[in-house]
Amino acid sequence: MGKKIAVIGAGNGGTAIAGDLTLAGHECRLFEFEQWAGNVNAIVEKGGIKVTGIAHTGFAKIALATTDLGAAVDGAELIMVATQALTHTLVAEALAPLVRSGQIIILWPGSGGSLEMRRVFDQKGVTADVILAEGATLPYCCRRLEGPGTVNIHRIDGPHNYVAALPAMRTPDVMNALDGVYDTVVPATSILEPALYNPNILVHPAGALFNMGRIEFSKGDFWMYKEGITPSVKKIIDGMDCERQAIMSRLGYAPKTYDQVFTDLFKVTVAEFAVASSKGPFTMKDRYITEDIPMGVTFTASLGRKLGIPTPTYDAIIHIGSLINDTDYYSIGRNLRNLGLEDWSGEQLIAYVMTGKRP
């Protein structure tokens, strides 16, 4: 029997989730905020979503496409958030008065966003027993090649998309809820593990920043995975990877390398992925910079500072990205200070993500 699933965000990822899972027999309601209403208006006009590629394909007549969040999440067992991480705060503020006990909210991906949602829920006085969780990446590689109301799924991610609940003691509940929905997910130690395993945080900023001349000169005629991940750029990614692994070791996890994680998530090597990769990024204002640095790179660097692990390569990425876009990405980004966790010790933070108990 299918599940009732609300999907927040009607971009590439949200459209893929709603379309694929509808065709798999689930009841999906797709929500988008008013400022991006065009994403769902096209679906309403067409009566559903045209899904092509390698997943469940066909015309998905989803249960609802709406800008009414209350209608989307009412009675939903699973609430899947597929927005950019930059909007996690907005999503949490909108959900706070609507969520009910027993619902599970999953961020695809999270990059530590479950900590941000918990901060907002606590500020708003949410008392409902809601489980927050996050995955390492979207369940699909996908693009709306023909515009809103369509989606092409060219890869289903797995076999190891790491997922954990906040607190980790609730992860078994999340895994049970995802049974029959996404069977390639695997439980992680805590939400810090999928947050640190999001491969975009390493490859996107380095690949964009160290090809900025090519991107700007070509006016976006650029294929990052095909031409931008040269041996020298890969050394920068590997430098970030070594720092990330040191953080994970300090947390008590058994870290995998970037290349191992990439293959686990996408079932192909980085070189094989490049063959069918999409064009871009097109400017230095692309999400590869404006999302992945403040929402991911800063979070990892912040963890490093708390745990006493030097992160010079992460710090350099933050500094260069901030410089070219005239924005202090660390101060505005997702870091332990902005999450309200700066005064905790590393041990207290580790205990919190496992048990949910504040020191």
Coordinates of N, CA and C in Angstrom, one line a residue, residues 14 41 67 75 100 103 108 142 166 180-181 185 239 264 269 275 277 285 295 305 311-312 319 321 326-327 331 338:
G14 N 12.4 17.9 -6.5 CA 11.0 17.7 -6.0 C 10.1 17.2 -7.1
N41 N 2.3 25.7 -11.2 CA 1.2 26.1 -12.1 C 1.3 25.3 -13.4
T67 N 0.3 25.7 -3.8 CA 1.1 26.7 -3.1 C 0.5 26.8 -1.6
G75 N -1.9 15.2 7.0 CA -2.1 13.8 6.9 C -0.9 13.1 6.3
R100 N 2.5 17.7 12.7 CA 1.8 16.9 13.7 C 2.6 15.7 14.1
Q103 N 4.8 12.6 12.1 CA 5.3 12.9 10.8 C 6.8 12.9 10.8
W108 N 16.5 16.3 1.5 CA 17.3 15.6 0.4 C 18.0 16.7 -0.4
C142 N 18.8 14.4 -11.9 CA 17.6 14.7 -12.8 C 17.7 16.2 -13.2
L166 N 17.6 13.0 13.5 CA 18.1 13.9 14.6 C 17.0 13.8 15.7
G180 N 10.1 0.4 1.1 CA 9.1 0.4 0.0 C 9.0 1.7 -0.7
V181 N 9.8 2.7 -0.2 CA 9.8 4.0 -0.9 C 11.2 4.1 -1.6
V185 N 18.6 3.3 0.5 CA 19.1 4.1 1.6 C 19.7 3.2 2.7
G239 N 42.5 17.6 -1.0 CA 42.9 18.3 0.2 C 41.7 18.5 1.1
D264 N 29.7 5.0 -4.1 CA 28.6 4.5 -3.3 C 27.3 5.2 -3.6
T269 N 32.1 5.9 -11.2 CA 33.3 6.7 -10.7 C 33.1 8.1 -11.2
V275 N 30.9 11.7 -18.1 CA 30.5 11.4 -19.5 C 29.1 11.9 -19.8
S277 N 27.4 14.0 -17.6 CA 27.1 15.2 -16.8 C 26.5 16.3 -17.5
K285 N 27.7 33.3 -9.7 CA 26.6 33.4 -8.8 C 25.7 32.1 -8.8
M295 N 26.3 26.9 2.9 CA 25.5 25.9 3.5 C 26.3 24.6 3.8
R305 N 36.6 23.6 13.5 CA 37.1 24.5 14.5 C 36.7 24.0 15.9
T311 N 41.3 23.2 9.0 CA 40.7 23.0 7.7 C 41.1 24.1 6.8
P312 N 42.4 24.2 6.5 CA 43.0 25.3 5.7 C 42.4 25.3 4.2
H319 N 37.1 31.8 1.8 CA 37.7 33.1 1.6 C 37.6 33.6 0.1
G321 N 35.6 32.4 -2.3 CA 34.2 32.5 -2.7 C 33.6 33.8 -2.2
D326 N 31.7 39.3 -3.0 CA 31.5 40.4 -2.1 C 30.5 40.0 -1.0
T327 N 30.7 38.8 -0.4 CA 29.8 38.3 0.6 C 30.6 37.5 1.6
S331 N 30.2 34.2 7.9 CA 29.3 34.9 8.9 C 27.8 34.6 8.6
N338 N 25.6 30.2 14.3 CA 24.3 30.5 13.8 C 23.3 29.4 14.1

